[in-house]
Short mmCIF file of C-alpha atoms in Angstrom, two decimals:
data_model
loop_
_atom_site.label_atom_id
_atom_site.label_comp_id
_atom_site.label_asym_id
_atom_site.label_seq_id
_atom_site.Cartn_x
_atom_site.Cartn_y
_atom_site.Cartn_z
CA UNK B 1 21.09 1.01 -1.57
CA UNK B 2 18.82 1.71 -4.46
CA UNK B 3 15.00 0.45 -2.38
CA UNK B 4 12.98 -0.62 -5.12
CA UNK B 5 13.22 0.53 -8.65
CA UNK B 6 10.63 0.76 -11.06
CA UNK B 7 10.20 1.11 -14.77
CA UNK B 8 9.05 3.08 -16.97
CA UNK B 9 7.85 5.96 -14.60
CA UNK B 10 5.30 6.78 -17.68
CA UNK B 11 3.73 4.56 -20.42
CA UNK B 12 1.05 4.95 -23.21
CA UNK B 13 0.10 1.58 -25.05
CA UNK B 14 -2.30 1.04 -27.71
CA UNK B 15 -5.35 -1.40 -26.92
CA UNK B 16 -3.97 -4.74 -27.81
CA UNK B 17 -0.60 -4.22 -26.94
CA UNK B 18 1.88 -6.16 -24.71
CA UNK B 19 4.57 -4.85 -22.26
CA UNK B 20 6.58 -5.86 -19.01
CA UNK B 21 6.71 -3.37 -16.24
CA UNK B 22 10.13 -3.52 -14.75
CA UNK B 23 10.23 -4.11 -10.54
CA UNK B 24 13.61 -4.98 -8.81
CA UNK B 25 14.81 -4.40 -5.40
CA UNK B 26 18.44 -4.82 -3.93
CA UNK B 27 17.36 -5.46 -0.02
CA UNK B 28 17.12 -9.45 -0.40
CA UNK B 29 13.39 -8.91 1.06
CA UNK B 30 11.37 -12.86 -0.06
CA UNK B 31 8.24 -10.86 -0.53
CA UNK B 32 7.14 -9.12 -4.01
CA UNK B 33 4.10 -7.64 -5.02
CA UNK B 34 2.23 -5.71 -7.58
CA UNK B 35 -0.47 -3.08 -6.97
CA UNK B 36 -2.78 -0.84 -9.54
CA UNK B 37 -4.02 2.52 -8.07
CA UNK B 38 -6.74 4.12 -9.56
CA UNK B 39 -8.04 7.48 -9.23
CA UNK B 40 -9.12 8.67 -5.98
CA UNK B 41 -9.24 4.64 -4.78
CA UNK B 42 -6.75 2.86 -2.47
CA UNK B 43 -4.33 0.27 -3.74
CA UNK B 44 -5.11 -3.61 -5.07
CA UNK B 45 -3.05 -6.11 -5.31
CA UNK B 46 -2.50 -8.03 -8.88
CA UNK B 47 -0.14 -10.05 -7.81
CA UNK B 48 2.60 -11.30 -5.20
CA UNK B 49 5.62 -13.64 -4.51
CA UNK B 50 7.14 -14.87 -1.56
CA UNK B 51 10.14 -16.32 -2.86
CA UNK B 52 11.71 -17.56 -6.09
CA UNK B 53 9.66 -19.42 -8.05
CA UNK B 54 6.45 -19.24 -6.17
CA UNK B 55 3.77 -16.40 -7.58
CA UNK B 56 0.41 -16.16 -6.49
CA UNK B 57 -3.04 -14.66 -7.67
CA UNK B 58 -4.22 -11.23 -5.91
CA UNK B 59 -7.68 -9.30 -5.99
CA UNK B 60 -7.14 -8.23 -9.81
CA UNK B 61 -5.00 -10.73 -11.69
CA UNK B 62 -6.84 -10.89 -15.18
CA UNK B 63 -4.92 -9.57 -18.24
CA UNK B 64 -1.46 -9.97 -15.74
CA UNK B 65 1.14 -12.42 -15.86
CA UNK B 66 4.18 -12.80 -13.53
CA UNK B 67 6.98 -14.68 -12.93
CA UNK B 68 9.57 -14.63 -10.02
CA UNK B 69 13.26 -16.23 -11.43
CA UNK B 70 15.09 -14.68 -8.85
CA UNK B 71 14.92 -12.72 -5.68
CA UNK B 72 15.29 -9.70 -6.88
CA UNK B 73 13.25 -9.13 -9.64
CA UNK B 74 9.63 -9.70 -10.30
CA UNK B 75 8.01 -7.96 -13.93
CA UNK B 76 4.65 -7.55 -14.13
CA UNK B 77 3.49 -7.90 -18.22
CA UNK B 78 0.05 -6.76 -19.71
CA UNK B 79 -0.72 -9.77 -22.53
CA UNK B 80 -3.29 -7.66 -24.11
CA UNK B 81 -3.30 -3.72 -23.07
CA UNK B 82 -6.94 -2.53 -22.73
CA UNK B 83 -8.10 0.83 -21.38
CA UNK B 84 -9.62 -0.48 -18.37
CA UNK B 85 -5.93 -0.98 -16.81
CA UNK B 86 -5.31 2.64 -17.43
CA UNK B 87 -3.84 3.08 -13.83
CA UNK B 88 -0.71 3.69 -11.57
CA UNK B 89 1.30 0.75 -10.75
CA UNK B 90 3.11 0.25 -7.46
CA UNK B 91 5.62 -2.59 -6.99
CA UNK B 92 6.35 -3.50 -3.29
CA UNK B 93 8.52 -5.53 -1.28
CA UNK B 94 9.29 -6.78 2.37
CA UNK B 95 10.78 -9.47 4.65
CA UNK B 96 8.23 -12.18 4.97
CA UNK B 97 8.34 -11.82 8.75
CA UNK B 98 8.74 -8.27 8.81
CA UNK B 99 6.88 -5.19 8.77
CA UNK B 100 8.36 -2.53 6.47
CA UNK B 101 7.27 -2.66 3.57
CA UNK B 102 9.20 -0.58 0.42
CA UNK B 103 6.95 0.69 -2.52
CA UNK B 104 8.29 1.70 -5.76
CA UNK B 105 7.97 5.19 -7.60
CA UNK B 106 5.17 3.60 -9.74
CA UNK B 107 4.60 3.55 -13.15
CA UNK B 108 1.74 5.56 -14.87
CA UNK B 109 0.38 3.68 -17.42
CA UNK B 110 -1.99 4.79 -19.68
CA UNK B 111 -4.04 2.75 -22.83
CA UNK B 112 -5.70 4.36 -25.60
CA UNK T 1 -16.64 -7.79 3.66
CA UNK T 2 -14.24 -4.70 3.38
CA UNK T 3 -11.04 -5.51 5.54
CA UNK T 4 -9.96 -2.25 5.61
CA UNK T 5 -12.81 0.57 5.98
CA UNK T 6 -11.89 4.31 6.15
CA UNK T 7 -15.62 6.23 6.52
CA UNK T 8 -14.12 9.90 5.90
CA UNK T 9 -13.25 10.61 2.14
CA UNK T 10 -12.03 13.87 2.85
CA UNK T 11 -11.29 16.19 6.05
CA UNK T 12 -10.17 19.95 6.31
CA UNK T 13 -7.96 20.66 9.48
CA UNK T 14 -6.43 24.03 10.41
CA UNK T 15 -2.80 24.56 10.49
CA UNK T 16 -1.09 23.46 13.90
CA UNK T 17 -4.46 21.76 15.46
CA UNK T 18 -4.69 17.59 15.65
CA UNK T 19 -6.30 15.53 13.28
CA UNK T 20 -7.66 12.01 13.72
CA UNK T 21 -7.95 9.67 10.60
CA UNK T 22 -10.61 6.95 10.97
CA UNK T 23 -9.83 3.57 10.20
CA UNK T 24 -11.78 0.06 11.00
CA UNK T 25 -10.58 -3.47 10.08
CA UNK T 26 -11.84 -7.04 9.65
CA UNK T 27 -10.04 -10.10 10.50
CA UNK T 28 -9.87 -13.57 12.15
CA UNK T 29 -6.16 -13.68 11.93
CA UNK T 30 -4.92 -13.36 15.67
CA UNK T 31 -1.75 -11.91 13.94
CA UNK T 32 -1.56 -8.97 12.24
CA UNK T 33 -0.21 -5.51 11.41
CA UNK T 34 -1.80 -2.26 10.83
CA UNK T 35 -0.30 0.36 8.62
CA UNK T 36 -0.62 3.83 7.64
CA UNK T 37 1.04 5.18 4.52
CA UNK T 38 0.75 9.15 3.09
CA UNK T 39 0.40 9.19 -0.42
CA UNK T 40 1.16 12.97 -1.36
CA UNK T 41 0.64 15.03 -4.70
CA UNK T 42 3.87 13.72 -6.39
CA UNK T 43 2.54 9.99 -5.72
CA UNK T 44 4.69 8.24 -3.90
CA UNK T 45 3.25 5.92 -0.90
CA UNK T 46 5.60 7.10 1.90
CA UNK T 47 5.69 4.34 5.55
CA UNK T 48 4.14 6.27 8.51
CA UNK T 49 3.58 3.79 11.12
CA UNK T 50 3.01 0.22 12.26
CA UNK T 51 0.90 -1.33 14.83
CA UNK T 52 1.50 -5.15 15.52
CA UNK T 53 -1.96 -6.72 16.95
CA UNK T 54 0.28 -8.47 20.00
CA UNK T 55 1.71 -4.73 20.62
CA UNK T 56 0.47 -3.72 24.07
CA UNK T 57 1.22 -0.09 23.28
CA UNK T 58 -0.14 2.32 20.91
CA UNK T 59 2.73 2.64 18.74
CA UNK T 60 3.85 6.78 18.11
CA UNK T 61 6.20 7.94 15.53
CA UNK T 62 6.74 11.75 15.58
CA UNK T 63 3.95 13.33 15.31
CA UNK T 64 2.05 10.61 14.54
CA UNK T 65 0.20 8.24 16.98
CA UNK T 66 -1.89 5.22 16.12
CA UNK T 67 -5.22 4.91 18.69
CA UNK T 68 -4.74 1.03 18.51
CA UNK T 69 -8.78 -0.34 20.15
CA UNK T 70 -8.22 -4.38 19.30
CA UNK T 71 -11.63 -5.14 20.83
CA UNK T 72 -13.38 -2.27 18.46
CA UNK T 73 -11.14 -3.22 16.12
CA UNK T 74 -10.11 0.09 14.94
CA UNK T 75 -6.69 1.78 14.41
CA UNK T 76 -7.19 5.38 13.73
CA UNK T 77 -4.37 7.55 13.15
CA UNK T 78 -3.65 10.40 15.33
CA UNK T 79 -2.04 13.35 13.85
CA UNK T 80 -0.61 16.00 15.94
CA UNK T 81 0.00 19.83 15.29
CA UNK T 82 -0.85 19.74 11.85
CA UNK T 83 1.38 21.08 8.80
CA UNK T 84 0.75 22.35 5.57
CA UNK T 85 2.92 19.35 4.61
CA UNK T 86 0.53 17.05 5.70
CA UNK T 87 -1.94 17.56 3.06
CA UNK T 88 -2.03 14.28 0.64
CA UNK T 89 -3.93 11.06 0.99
CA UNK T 90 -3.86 8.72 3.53
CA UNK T 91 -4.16 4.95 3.32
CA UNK T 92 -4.53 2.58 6.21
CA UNK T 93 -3.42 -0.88 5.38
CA UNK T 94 -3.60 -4.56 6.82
CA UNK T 95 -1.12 -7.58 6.72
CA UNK T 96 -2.02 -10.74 8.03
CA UNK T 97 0.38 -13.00 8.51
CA UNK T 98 -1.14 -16.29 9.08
CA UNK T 99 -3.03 -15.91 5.34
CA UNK T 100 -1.87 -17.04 2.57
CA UNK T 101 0.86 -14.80 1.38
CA UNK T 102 0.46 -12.23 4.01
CA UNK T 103 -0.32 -9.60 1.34
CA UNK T 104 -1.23 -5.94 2.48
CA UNK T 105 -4.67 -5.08 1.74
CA UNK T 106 -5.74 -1.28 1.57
CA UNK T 107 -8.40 1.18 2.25
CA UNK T 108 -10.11 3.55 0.11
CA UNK T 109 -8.04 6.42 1.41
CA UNK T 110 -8.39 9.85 3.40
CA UNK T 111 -7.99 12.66 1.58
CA UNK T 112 -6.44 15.57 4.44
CA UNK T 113 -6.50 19.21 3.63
CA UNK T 114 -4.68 21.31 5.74
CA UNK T 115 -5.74 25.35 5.68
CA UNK T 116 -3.40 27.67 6.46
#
């Protein structure tokens, strides 16, 4: 039972690049979500899902896109890298009713 | 209006005495759950405990209790006989599951030091 599995762990982008961040999880949870951490601040959310074909708009959506084509998998992709999302991202997942929730390694992305 | 407010950036502790983590919350939701994760050096947001606003008891885990105060609205997090190990950040979190999407929203964090 893998959890949630992220990737890359580590990224460097130029400004005005494009990339998908990776997030899948093997635990049939409905819920999805992206977070960015910055330093010394608490996690916000980009993005979530709770189910297959239904996305949704977080705190910080701008520059992200998502799409949700199955259960399992839900990537996160920067349309146009710019320094100010320089951060650590966290995919999460859950049962919609439930409580636990199951974070990913992250993935520390950095744009110069 | 913050949600989730936790007042204490940092805190020292010595080794083997308790520690309480402040945390305050803001909802109208008359479900929810409350949530504290430890976010250590290597970065990793690691499940600590869970407090379910219908729960009649605090809810304890190990060493770790949650002082659940519905009416104060508060849900600070008790830790007992402190360990080196517990130094790393610590983020109280909020679901509420009537919103829309019942997305976990997060403090600012606690950063713990534990001296030897």
């Amino acid at each position: 039972n893998a959890g949630v599995t992220q990737t890359p762990k580590f990224q460097v982008l130029k400004t005005g690049q494009s990339m998908t961040l990776q997030c899948a999880q093997d635990m049939n949870h409905e819920y999805m979500s992206w977070y960015r951490q910055d330093p010394g601040m608490g996690l916000r959310l980009i993005h979530y899902s709770v189910g297959a074909g239904i996305t949704d708009q977080g705190e910080v959506p701008n520059g992200y896109n998502v799409s949700r084509s199955t259960t399992e998998d839900f990537p996160l992709r920067l349309l146009s890298a710019a320094p100010s999302q320089t951060s650590v991202y966290f995919c999460a997942s859950s049962y919609l009713e439930g409580f636990g929730y199951t974070f990913g390694s992250g993935t520390r992305l950095t744009v110069v | 209006a913050q949600k989730i407010t936790q007042t204490q950036p940092g805190m020292f502790v010595q080794e083997k005495e308790a520690v309480t983590l402040d945390c305050t919350y803001d909802t109208s939701d008359p479900s929810y759950g409350l949530f504290w994760y430890k976010q250590p050096s290597s970065g990793e947001m690691i499940f600590l405990i869970y407090q379910g606003s219908y729960d009649q008891q605090n809810a304890t885990e190990g060493r770790y209790s949650l002082n659940f105060q519905k009416a104060r609205k508060s849900a600070n997090l008790v830790i007992s006989a402190s360990q080196l190990g517990d130094s790393a950040m610590y983020f109280c979190a909020m679901r509420e599951y009537n919103n829309a999407g019942n997305m976990l929203t997060f403090g600012g964090g606690t950063r713990l030091m534990v001296k030897p």
